[in-house]
Tab-separated table of C-alpha atoms and ligand atoms in Angstrom:
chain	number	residue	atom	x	y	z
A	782	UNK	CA	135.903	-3.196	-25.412
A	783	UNK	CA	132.594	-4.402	-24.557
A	784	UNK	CA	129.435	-2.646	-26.182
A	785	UNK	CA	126.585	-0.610	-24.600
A	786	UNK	CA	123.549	-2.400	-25.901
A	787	UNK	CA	120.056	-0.866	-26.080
A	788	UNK	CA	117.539	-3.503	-26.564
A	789	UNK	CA	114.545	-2.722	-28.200
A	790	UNK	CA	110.929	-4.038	-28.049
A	791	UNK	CA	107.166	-2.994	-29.368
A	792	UNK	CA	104.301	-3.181	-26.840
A	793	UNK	CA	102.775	-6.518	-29.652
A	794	UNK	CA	106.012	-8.778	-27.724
A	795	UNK	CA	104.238	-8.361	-24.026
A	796	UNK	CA	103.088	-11.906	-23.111
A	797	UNK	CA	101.153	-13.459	-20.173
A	798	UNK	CA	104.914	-15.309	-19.037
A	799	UNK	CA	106.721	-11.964	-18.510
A	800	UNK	CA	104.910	-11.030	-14.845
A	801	UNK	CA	106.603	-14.585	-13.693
A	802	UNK	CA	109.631	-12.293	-14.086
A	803	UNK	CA	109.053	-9.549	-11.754
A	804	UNK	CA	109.366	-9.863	-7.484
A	805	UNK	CA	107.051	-8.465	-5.247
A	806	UNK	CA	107.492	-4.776	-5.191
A	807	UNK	CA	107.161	-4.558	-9.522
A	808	UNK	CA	104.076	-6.989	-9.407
A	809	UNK	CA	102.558	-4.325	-6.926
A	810	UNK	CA	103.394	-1.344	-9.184
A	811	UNK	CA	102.182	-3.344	-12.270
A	812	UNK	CA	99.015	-3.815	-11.318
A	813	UNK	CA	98.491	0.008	-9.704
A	814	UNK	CA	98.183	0.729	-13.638
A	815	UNK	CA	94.950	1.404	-14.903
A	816	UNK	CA	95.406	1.489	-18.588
A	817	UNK	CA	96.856	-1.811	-20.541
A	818	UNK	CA	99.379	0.314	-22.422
A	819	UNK	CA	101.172	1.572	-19.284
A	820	UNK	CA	101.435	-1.763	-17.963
A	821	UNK	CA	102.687	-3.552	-20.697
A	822	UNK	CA	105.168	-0.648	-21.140
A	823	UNK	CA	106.523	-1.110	-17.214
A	824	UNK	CA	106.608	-5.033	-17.502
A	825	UNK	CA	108.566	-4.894	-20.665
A	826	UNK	CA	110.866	-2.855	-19.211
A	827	UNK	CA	111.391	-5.146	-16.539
A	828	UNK	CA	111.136	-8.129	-18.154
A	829	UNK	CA	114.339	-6.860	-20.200
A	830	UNK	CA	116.026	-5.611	-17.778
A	831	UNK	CA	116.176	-9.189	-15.570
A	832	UNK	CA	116.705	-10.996	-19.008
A	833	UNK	CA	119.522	-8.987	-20.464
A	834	UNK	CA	121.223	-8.481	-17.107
A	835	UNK	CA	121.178	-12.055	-15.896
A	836	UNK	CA	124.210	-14.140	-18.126
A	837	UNK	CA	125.581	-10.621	-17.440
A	838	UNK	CA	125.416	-11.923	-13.489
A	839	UNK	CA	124.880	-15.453	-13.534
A	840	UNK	CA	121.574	-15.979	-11.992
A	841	UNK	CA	118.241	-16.133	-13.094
A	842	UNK	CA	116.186	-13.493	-14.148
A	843	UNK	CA	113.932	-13.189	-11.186
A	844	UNK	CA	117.096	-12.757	-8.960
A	845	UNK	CA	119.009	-10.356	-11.063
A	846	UNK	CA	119.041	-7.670	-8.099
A	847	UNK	CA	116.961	-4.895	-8.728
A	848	UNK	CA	116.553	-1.401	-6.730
A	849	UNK	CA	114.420	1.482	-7.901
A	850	UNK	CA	114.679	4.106	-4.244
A	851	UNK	CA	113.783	7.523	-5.617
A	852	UNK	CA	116.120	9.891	-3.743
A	853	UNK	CA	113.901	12.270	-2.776
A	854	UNK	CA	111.172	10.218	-1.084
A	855	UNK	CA	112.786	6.328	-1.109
A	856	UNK	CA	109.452	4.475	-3.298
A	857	UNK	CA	110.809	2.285	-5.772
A	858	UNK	CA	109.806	4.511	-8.671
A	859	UNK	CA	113.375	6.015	-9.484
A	860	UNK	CA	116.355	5.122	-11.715
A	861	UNK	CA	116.733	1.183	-12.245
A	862	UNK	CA	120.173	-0.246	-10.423
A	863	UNK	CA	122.015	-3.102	-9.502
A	864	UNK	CA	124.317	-2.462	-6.733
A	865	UNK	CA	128.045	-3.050	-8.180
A	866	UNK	CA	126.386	-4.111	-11.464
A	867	UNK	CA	125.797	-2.904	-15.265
A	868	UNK	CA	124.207	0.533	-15.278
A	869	UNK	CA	121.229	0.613	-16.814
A	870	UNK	CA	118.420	3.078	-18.815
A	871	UNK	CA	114.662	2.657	-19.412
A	872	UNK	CA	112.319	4.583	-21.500
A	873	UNK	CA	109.129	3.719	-22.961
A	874	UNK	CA	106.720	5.666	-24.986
A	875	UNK	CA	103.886	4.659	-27.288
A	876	UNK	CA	104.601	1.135	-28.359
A	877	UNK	CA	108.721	1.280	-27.642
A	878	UNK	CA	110.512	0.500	-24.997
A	879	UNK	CA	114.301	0.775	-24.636
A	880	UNK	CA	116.510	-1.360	-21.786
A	881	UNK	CA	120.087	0.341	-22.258
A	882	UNK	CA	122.476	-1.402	-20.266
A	883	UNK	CA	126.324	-0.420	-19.961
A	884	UNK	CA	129.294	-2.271	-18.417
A	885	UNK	CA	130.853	1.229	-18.454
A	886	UNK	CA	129.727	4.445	-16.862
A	887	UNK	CA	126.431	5.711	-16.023
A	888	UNK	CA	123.939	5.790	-19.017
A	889	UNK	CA	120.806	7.392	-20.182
A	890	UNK	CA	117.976	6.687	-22.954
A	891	UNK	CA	114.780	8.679	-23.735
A	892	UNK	CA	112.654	7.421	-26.220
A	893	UNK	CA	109.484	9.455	-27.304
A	894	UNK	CA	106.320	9.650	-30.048
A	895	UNK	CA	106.009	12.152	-31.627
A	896	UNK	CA	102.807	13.878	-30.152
A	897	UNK	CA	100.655	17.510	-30.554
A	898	UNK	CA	102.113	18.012	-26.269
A	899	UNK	CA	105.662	18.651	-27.514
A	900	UNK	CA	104.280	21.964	-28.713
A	901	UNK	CA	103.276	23.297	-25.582
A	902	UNK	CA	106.547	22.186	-23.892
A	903	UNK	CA	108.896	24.469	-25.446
A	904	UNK	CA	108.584	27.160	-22.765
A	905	UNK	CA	110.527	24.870	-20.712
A	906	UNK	CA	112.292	22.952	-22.905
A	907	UNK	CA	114.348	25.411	-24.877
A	908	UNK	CA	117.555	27.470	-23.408
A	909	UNK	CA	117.653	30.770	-24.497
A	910	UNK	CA	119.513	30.585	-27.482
A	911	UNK	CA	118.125	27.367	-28.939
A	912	UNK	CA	115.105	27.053	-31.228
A	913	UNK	CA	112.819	24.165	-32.767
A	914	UNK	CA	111.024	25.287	-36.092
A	915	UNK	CA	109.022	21.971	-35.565
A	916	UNK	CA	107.751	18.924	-33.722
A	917	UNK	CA	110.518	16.840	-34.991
A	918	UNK	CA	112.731	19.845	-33.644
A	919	UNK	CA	111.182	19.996	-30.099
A	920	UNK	CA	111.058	16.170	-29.735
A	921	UNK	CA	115.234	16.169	-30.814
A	922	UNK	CA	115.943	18.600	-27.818
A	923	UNK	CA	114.026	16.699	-25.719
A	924	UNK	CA	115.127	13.082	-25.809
A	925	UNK	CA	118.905	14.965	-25.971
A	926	UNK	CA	117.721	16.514	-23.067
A	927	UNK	CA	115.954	13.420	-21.196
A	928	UNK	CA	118.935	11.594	-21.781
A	929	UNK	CA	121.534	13.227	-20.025
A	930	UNK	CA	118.656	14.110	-16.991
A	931	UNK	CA	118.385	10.115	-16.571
A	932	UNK	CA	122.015	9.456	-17.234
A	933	UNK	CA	122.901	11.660	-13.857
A	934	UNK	CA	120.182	10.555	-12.199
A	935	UNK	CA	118.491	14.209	-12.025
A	936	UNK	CA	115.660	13.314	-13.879
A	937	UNK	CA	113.201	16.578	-14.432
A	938	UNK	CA	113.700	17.688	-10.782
A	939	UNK	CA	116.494	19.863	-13.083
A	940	UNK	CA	114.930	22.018	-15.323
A	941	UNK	CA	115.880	20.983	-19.011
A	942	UNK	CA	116.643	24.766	-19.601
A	943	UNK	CA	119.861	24.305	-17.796
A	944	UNK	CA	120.883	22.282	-20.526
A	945	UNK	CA	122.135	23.340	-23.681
A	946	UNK	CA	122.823	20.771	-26.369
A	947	UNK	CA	123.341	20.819	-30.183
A	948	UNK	CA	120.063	21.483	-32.886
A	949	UNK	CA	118.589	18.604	-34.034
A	950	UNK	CA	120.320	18.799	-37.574
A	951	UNK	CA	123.561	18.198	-35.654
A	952	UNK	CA	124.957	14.960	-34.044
A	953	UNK	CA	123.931	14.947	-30.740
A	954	UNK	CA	126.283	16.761	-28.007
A	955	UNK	CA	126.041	18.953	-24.724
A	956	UNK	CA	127.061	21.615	-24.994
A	957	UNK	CA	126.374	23.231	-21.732
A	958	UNK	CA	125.277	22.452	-18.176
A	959	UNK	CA	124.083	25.200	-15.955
A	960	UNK	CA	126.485	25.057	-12.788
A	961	UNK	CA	128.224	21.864	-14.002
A	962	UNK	CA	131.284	22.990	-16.392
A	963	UNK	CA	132.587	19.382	-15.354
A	964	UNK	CA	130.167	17.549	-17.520
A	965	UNK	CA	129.848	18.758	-21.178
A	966	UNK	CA	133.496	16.883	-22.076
A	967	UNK	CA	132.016	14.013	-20.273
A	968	UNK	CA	128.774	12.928	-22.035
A	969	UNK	CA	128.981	10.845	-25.570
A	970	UNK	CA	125.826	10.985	-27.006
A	971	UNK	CA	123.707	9.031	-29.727
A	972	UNK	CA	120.867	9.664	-31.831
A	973	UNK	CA	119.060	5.501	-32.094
A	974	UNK	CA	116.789	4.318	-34.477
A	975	UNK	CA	113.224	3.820	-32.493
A	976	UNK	CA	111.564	4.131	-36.373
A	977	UNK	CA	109.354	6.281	-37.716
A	978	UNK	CA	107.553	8.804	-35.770
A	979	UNK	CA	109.866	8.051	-32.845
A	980	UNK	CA	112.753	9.931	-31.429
A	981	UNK	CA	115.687	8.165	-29.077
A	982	UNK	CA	119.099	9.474	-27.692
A	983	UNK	CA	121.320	7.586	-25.654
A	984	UNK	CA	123.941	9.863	-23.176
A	985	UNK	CA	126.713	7.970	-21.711
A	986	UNK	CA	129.113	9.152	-18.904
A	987	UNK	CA	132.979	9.065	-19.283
A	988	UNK	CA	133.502	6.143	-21.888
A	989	UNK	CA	133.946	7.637	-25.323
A	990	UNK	CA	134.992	4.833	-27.093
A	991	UNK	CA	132.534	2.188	-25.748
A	992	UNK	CA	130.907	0.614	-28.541
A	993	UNK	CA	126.766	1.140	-28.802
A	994	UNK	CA	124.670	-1.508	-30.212
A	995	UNK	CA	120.709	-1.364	-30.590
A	996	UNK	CA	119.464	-5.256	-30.789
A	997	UNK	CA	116.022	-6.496	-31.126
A	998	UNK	CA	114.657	-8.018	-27.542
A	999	UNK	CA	112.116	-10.115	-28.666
A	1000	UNK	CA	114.532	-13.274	-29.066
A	1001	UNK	CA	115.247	-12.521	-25.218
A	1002	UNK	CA	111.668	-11.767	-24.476
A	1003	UNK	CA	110.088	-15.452	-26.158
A	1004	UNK	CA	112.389	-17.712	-24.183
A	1005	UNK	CA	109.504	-16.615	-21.106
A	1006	UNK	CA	106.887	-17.438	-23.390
A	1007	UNK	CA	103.942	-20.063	-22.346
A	1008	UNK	CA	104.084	-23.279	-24.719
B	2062	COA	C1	112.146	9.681	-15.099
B	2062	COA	C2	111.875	10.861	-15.947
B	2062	COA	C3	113.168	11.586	-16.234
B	2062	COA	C4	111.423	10.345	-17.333
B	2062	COA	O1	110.160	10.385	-17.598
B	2062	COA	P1	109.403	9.978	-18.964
B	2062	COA	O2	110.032	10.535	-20.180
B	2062	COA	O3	108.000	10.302	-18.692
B	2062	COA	O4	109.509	8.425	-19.011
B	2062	COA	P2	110.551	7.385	-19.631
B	2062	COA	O5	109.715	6.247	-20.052
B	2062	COA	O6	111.486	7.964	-20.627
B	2062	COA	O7	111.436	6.980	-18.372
B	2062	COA	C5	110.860	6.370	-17.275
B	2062	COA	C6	111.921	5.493	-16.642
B	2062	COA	O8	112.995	6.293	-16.174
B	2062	COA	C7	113.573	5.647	-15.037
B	2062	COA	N1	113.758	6.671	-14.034
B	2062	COA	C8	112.906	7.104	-13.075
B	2062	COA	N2	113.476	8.116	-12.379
B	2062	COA	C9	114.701	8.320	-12.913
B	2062	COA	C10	115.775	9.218	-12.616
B	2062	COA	N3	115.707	10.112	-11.639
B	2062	COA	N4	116.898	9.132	-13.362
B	2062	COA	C11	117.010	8.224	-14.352
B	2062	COA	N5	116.018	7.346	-14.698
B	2062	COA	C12	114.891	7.407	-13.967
B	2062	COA	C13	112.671	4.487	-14.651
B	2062	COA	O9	113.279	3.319	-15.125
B	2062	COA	C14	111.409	4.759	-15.432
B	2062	COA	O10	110.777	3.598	-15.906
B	2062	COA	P3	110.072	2.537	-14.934
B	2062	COA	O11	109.417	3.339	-13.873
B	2062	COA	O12	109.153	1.780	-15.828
B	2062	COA	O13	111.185	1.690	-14.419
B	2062	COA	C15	110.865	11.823	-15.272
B	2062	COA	O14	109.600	11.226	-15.165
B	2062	COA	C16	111.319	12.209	-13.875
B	2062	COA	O15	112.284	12.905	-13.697
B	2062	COA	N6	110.637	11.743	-12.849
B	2062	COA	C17	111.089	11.873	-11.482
B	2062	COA	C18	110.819	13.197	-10.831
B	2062	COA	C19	111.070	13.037	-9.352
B	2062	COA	O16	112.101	12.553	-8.962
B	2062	COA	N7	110.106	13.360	-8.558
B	2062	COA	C20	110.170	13.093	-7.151
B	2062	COA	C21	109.140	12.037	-6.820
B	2062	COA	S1	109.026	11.742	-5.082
């Protein structure tokens, strides 16, 4: 069976080739950011996404075909897809950023830093009968959390309340879903490796015995770079 990959990159393996990679619409978005962090975040993301997903396709990376309609208002700031393609995840926080790509079902990853905001999150964050005794703890129900919002396609317009999902000290796994008994037997989750002070889960939809692999993109990301 062929493996779910999550490729992996730090904000150091942005280069001046990687824009060449992205069309029209991501150039405009790109350079809409005002802070150098955020858009060396987005490009990676991008920049991964067309270079993982084109041998996957057989074209090049700038034509790997690309849509990002929100549902609610149609800007291309929603869920990455290809229409009939891989599905496919992005996070990014701090200096990670995470490209999960499946040739299975529908997928999500949430990466995040650990960071004094988690503390003041937990209001919405928590379900009644859940409870973080620390930052760690908070930033464990969130990525859980995260991951199964992106994996639907909900994002936060679904408070994470309505989801219930095992304490950090446990291997990830819904447990509940507000209105959507369907879905806890569903989701396979994974806690990944982002390293230290960093928090990632991957949810995936429907394929519990797809293999999950976490590789290293800068290999992928240095066959763009200027000689
Ligand atoms: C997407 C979201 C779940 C994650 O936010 P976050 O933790 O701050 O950021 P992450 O880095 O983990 O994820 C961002 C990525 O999620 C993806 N994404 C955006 N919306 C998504 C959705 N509804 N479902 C799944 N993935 C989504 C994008 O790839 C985005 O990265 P990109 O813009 O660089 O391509 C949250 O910001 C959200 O729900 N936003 C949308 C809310 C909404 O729909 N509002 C209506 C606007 S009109």
């Amino acid at each position: 069976m062929e493996p779910v990959t999550v490729w992996w990159a730090r904000r150091e393996a942005a280069h001046p080739g990687l824009p060449a990679l992205l069309d029209t619409v991501e150039r405009a978005r790109r350079d809409r950011y005002l802070r150098a962090e955020d858009r060396d975040r987005f490009t990676l993301g991008v920049a991964i996404t067309r270079l993982a997903l084109a041998p996957l396709l057989g074209v090049a990376p700038e034509q790997v075909p690309l849509t990002r309609a929100c549902a609610d208002c149609g800007d291309p700031h929603g869920p990455p897809r290809v229409p009939g393609g891989p599905h496919l995840s992005v996070s990014h926080s701090g200096d990670r950023v995470a490209v999960a790509i499946s040739p299975h079902g529908p997928l999500g990853v949430d990466v995040e830093q650990a960071t004094a905001r988690m503390a003041d999150v937990s209001g919405h964050l928590l379900a009644p009968d859940e409870s973080a005794a620390d930052e760690r703890a908070l930033l464990a129900y969130w990525t859980r959390k995260e991951a199964l919002l992106k994996a639907t396609g909900d994002g936060l317009r679904i408070p994470l309340t309505n989801l219930h999902v095992t304490p950090p000290e446990m291997a990830p796994r819904l447990l509940t879903w507000k209105n959507r008994p369907d879905l806890p037997p569903r989701f396979t989750m994974r806690s990944l490796d982002a390293g230290p002070a960093y928090t990632a889960c991957l949810a995936l939809l429907d394929h519990p015995d797809a293999p999950i692999e976490e590789r290293p993109a800068a290999p992928l990301l240095t066959t763009t770079a200027p000689r």
